[in-house]
Coordinates of C-alpha atoms in Angstrom, one line a residue:
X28 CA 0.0 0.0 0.0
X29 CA 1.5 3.2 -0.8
X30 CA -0.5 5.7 1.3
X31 CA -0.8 4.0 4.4
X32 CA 0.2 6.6 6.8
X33 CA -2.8 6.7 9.3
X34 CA -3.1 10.7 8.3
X35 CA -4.1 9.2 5.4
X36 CA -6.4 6.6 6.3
X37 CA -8.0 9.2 8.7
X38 CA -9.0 11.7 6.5
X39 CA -10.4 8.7 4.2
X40 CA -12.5 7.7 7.4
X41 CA -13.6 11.2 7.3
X42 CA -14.5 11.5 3.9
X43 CA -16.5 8.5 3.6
X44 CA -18.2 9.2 6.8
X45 CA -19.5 12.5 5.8
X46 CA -20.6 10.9 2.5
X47 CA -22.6 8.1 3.9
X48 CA -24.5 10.8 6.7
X49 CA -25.4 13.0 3.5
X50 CA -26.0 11.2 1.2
X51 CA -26.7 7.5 2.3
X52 CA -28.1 7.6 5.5
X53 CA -31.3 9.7 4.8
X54 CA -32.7 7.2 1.9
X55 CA -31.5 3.9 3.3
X56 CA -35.0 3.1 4.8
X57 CA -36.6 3.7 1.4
X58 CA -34.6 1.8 -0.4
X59 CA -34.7 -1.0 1.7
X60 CA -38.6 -0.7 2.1
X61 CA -38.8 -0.4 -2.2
X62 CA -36.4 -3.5 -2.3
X63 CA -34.8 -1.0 -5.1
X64 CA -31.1 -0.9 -5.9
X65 CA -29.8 2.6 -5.1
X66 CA -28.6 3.5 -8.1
X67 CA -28.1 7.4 -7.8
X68 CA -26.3 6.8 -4.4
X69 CA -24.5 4.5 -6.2
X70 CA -22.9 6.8 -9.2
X71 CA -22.3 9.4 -6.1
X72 CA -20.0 7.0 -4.7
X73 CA -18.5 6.2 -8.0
X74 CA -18.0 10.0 -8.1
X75 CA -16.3 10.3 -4.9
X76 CA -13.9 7.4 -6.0
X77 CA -14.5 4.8 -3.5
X78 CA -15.0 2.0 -5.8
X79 CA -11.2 2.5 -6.2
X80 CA -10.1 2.3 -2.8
X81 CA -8.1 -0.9 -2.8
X82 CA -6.2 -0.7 -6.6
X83 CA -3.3 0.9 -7.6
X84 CA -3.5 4.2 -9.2
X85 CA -2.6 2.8 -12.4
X86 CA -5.6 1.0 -12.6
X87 CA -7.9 4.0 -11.6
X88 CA -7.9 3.4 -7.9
X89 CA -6.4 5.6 -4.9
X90 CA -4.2 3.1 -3.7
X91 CA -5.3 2.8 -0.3
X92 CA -5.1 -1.1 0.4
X93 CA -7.4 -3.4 1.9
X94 CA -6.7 -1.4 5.3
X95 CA -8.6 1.2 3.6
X96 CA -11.3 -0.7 1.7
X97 CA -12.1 -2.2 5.3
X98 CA -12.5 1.8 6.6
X99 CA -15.0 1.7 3.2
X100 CA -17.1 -1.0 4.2
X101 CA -17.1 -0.1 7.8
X102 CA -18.5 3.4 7.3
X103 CA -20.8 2.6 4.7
X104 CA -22.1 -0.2 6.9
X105 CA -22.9 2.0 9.7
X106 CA -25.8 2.8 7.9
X107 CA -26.6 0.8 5.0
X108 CA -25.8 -2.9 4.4
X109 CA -26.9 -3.0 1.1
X110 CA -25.2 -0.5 -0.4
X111 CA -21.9 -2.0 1.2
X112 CA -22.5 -5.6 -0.6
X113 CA -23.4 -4.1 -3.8
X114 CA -19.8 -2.5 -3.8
X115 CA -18.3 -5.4 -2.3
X116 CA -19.4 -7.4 -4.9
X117 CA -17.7 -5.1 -7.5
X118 CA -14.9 -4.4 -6.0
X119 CA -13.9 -7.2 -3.5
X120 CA -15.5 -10.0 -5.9
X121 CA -15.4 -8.7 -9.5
X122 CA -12.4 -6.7 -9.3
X123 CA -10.3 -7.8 -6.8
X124 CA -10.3 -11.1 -9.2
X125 CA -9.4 -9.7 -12.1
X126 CA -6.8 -7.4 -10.2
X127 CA -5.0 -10.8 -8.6
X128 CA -5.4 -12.8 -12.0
X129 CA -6.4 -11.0 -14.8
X130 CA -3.6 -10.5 -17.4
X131 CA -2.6 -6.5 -18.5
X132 CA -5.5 -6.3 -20.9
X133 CA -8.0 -7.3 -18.8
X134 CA -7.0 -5.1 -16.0
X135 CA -7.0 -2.0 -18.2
X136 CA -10.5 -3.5 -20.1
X137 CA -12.4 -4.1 -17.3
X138 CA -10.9 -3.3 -13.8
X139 CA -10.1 0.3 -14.7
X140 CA -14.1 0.7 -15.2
X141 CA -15.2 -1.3 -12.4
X142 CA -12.3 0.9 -10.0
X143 CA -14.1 4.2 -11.5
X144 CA -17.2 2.8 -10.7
X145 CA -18.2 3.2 -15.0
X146 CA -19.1 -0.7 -15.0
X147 CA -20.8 -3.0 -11.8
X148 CA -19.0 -6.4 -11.6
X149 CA -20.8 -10.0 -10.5
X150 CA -18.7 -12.8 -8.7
X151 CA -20.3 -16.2 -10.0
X152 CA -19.8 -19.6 -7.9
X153 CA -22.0 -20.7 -5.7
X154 CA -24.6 -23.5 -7.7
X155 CA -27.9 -24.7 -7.0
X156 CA -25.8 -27.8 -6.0
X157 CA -23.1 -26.5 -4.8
X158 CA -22.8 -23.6 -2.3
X159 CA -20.3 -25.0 0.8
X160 CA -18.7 -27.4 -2.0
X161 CA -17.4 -24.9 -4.0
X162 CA -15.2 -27.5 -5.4
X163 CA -17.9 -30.0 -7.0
X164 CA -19.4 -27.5 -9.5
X165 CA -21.2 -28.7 -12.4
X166 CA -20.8 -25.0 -15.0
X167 CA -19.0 -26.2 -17.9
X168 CA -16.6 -24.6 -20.2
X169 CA -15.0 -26.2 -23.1
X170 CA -12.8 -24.8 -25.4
X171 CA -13.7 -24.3 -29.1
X172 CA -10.6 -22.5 -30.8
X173 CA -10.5 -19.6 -29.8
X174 CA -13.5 -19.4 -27.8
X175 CA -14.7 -20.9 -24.7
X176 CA -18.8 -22.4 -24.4
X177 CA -20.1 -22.0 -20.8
X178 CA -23.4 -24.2 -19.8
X179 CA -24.6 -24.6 -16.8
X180 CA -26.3 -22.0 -13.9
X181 CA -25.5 -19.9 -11.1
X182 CA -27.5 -18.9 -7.7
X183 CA -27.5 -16.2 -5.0
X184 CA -25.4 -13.7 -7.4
X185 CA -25.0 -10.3 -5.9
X186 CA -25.7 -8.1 -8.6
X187 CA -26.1 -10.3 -11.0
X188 CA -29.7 -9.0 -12.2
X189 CA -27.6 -5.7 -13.4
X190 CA -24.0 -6.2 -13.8
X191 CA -22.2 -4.9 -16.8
X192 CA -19.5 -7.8 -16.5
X193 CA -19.3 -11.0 -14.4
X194 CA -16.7 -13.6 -13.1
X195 CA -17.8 -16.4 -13.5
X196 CA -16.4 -19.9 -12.4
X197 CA -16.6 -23.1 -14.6
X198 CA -15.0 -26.7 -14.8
X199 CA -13.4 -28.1 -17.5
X200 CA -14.1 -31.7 -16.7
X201 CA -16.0 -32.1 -13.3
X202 CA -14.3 -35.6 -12.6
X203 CA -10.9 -33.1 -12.0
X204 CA -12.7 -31.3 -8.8
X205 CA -10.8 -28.3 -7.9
X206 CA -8.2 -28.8 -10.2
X207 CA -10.6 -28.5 -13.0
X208 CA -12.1 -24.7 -12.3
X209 CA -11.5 -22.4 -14.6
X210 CA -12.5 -18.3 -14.2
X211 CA -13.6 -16.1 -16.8
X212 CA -14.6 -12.8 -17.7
X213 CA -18.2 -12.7 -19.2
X214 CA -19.8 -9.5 -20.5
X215 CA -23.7 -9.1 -19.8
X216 CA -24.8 -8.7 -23.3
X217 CA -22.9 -12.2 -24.4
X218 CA -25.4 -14.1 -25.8
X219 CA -26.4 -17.2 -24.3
X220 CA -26.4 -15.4 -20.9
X221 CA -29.4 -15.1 -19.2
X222 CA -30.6 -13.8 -15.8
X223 CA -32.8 -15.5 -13.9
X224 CA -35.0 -14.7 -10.5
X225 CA -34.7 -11.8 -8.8
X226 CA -34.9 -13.5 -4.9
X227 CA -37.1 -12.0 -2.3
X228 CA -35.0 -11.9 0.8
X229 CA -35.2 -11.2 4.8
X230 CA -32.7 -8.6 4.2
X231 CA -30.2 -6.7 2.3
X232 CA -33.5 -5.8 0.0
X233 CA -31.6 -2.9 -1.9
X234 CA -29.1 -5.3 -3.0
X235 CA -30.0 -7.8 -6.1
X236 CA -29.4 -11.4 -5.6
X237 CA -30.4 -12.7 -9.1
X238 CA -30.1 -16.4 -10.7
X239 CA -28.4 -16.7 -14.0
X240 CA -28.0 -18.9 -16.7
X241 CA -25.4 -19.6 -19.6
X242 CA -26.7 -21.4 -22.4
X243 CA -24.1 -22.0 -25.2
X244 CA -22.4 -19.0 -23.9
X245 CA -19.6 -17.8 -25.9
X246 CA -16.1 -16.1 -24.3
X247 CA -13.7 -14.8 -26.3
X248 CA -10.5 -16.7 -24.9
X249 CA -9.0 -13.3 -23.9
X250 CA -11.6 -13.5 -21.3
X251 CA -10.1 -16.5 -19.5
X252 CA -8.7 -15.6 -16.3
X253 CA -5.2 -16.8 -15.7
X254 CA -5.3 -20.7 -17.0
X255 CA -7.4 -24.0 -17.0
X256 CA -7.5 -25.1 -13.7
X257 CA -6.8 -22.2 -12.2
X258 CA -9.9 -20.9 -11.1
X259 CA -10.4 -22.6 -7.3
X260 CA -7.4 -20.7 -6.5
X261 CA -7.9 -17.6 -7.4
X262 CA -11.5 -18.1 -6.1
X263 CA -10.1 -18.9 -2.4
X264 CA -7.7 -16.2 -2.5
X265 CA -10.3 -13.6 -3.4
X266 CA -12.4 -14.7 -0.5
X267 CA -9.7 -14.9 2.1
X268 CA -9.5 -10.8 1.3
X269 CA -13.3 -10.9 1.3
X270 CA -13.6 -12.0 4.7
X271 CA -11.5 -9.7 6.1
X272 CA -13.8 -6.9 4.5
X273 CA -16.8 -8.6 5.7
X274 CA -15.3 -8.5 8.8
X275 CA -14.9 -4.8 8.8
X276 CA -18.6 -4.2 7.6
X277 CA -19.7 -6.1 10.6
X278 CA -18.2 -4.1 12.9
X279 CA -19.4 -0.4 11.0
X280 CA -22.6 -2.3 12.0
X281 CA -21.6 -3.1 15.5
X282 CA -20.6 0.5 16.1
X283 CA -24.0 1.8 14.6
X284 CA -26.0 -0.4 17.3
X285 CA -23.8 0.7 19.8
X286 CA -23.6 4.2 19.5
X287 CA -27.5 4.3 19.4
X288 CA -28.0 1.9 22.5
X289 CA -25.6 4.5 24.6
X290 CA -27.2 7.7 23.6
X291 CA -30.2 5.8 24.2
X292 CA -29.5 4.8 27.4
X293 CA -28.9 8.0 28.7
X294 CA -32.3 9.9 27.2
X295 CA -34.8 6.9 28.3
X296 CA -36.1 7.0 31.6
X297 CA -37.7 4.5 33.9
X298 CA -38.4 4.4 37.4
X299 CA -37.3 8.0 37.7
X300 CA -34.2 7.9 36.2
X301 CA -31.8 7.0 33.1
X302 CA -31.7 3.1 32.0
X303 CA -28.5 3.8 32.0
X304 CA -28.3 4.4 36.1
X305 CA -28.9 0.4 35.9
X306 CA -26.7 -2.6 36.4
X307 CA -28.2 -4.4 33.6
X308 CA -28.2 -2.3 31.1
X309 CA -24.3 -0.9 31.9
X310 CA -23.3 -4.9 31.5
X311 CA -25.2 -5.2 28.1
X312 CA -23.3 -1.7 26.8
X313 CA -20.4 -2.9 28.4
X314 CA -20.1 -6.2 27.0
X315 CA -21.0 -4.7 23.4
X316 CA -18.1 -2.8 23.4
X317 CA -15.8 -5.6 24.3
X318 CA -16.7 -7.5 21.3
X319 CA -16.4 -4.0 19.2
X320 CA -13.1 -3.3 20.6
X321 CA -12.0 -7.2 19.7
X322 CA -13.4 -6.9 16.0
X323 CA -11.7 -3.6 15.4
X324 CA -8.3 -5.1 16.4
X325 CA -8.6 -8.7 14.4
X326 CA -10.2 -6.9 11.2
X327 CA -7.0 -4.6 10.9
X328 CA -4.6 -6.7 11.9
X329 CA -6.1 -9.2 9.2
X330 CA -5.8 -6.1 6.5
X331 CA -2.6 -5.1 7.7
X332 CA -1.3 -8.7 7.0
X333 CA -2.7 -8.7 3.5
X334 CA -1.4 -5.7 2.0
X335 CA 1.7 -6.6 3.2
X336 CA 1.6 -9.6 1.1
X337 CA 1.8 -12.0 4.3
X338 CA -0.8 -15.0 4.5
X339 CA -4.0 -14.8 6.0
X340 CA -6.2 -17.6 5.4
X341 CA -6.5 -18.3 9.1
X342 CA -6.8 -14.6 10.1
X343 CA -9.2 -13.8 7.3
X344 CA -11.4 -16.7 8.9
X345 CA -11.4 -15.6 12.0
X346 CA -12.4 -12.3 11.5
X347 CA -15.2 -13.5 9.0
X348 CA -16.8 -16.3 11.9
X349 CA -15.8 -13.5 15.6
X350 CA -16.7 -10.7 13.6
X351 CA -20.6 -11.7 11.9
X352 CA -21.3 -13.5 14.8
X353 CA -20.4 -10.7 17.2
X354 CA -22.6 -7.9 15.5
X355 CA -25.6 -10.1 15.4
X356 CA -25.1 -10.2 19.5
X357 CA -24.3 -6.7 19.1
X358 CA -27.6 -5.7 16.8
X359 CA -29.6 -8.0 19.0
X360 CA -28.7 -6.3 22.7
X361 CA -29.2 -2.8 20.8
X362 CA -32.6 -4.0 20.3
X363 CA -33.3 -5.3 24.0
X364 CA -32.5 -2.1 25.4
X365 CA -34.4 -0.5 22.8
X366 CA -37.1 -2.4 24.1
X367 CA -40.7 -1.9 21.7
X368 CA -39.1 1.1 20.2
X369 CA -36.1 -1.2 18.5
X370 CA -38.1 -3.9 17.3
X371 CA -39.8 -0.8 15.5
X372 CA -39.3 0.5 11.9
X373 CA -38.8 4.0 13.5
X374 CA -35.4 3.1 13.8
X375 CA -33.0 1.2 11.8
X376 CA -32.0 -1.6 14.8
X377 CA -34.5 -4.0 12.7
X378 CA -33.1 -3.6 9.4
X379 CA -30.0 -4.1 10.5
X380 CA -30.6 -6.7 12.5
X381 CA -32.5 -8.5 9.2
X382 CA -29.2 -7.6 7.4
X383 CA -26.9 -9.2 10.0
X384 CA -28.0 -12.7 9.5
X385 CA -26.8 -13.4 6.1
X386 CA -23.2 -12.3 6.6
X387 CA -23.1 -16.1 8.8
X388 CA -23.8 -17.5 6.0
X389 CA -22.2 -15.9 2.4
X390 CA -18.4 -15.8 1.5
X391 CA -18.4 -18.9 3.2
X392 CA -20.8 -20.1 6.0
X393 CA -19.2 -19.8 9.4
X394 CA -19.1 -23.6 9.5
X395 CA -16.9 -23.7 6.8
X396 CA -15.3 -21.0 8.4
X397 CA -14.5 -23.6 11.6
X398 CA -13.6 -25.9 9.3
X399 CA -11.0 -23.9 7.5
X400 CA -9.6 -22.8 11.2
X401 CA -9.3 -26.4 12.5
X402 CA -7.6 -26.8 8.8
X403 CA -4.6 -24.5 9.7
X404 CA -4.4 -24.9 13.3
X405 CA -3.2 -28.6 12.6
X406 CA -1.4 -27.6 9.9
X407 CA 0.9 -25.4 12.0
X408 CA 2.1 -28.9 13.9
X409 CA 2.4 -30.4 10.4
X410 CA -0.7 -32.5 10.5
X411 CA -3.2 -32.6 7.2
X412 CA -6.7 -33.1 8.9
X413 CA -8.8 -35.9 6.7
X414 CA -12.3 -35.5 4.8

């Protein structure tokens, strides 16, 4: 990362935060409630640059890291979930992809448009048989000269009802498992592609989680992504940076609930005085901001390891499981001391808390996300756990 003074990441902080409290904070509830994708708020933030945040100038982002894409999804995410996995589906998924894999060419096609915000990226993997077991799916690609066919579906696509471009994961021979996933590039007027069901969801409403098909779907071969067999790879890399992010949106929702449940706490009044004269209530805050304080430290830590090149599958999984799980508590306390008034539309606590729940499960369900730690943790005594 070449700016990653804390000066700089400060003033970032401060820029995004003022951002999101004009401009996303005051339509959040409508969106949600239209179950429309915000797209106005959307070319704002492509405006400001913060689709950038993570790439290298030369690729027409601000250089600021993951450290500063996690200050990204942490502000945003004080206020509006959607908005924060439309981006991160862009950027982190789409993008970050192409940015790890993606030859010269594709980088200055396609990621310098998705960095300025000019085009909206899809991250296509997860199957209708096979979400966990990412390694077993049935897409197929097979090369004709110099083009490559894609059959087969996708499910639960972020973005994918309006992305310009996708990344989309296939296998060249489904007996080869992991070894046999390709990635490619595929543009959403490609014919033979196809979008599907738009889902109707508990939450994230704003953001678009489509189905999509690829019948006989051509891509030029300039569109593969790195080579044949490549693909699980650079899939599991891209989510290992994911999680961290994920991680860091948690806890800008963490903080939201929190802030509101102290100034809360101090204006509500019972029995003659403040809830928050009370034992009960000073625990919940109290215990609130120990799990804050903890997911601030692991999320950075976790980005601070990645953009300096270091590995961080286990740390990236462990910020992914403490931190989703921890807001959930968080958004759920928020609510108790609420009381009526947070299990109310009047304030955001229920959208948020709607929200919350998927993050245990996408980018890897937090039992994978065990699975993955108990993974490394042997591995660091030099023992390779079985099926």
């Amino acid at each position: 990362m070449a700016r990653d003074t804390q000066q700089d990441l400060k003033l970032l902080r401060q820029t995004i935060r003022e951002f999101v409290e004009r401009e996303v904070a005051p339509v959040a509830r409508m969106y949600d409630e239209q179950e429309a994708v915000p797209y106005p708020v959307l070319r704002k933030a492509a405006e400001l640059g913060l689709f950038g945040i993570p790439f290298p100038e030369q690729y027409g982002g601000s250089d600021m890291g993951i450290t500063g894409y996690c200050v990204l999804l942490e502000e945003i995410n004080r206020h509006d979930a959607s908005l924060g996995t439309i981006i991160g589906a862009s950027v982190q998924l789409a993008g970050m992809t192409i940015y790890l894999a993606g030859s010269e060419e594709q980088k200055q096609r396609y990621l310098v448009p998705l960095a300025e915000g000019r085009l909206i990226g899809a991250w296509c993997l997860t199957e209708p048989n096979a979400g966990s077991d990412a390694a077993h799916i049935t897409t197929q690609a097979r090369q004709e000269g110099d083009t490559w066919v894609l059959n087969g579906s996708k499910m639960w696509i972020t973005n994918g009802s309006f992305a310009d471009i996708l990344v989309v994961f296939a296998t060249v021979d489904p007996a080869l498992g992991a070894r046999g996933i390709t990635a490619f590039i595929v543009e959403k007027d490609t014919p033979g592609f196809k979008v599907g069901k738009i889902e109707e969801k508990m939450g994230l409403r704003a953001s678009h989680t489509a189905s999509v098909y690829f019948e006989d779907c051509r891509v030029p071969a300039a569109n593969l992504i790195g080579r044949p067999g490549e693909g699980f790879r650079i899939a599991m890399q891209t989510l290992d940076i994911g999680r961290c992010a994920l991680g860091a949106a948690s806890l800008g929702s963490a903080k939201q609930a929190f802030e509101l449940s102290r100034r809360y706490a101090v204006e509500r009044k019972q029995f003659g005085r403040p809830i928050a004269d009370f034992q009960a209530i000073q625990f919940k805050l109290a215990d609130m901001l120990v799990k804050i304080h903890t997911m601030e430290q692991i999320v950075y830590h976790c980005a601070a390891l990645v953009d300096n090149g270091q590995p961080a599958t286990l740390e990236s999984s462990i910020v992914k499981l403490y931190c989703t799980e921890a807001a959930s508590q968080v958004i759920d306390e928020a609510i108790q001391i609420h009381g009526g008034l947070g299990f109310s539309r009047e304030l955001p606590l229920e959208r948020m808390y709607r929200d919350a729940r998927v993050t245990r499960i996408f980018e890897g369900t937090n039992e994978i996300q065990r699975r993955v730690i108990a993974g490394e943790l042997f591995k660091q005594i030099g023992y390779r756990l079985g099926a």
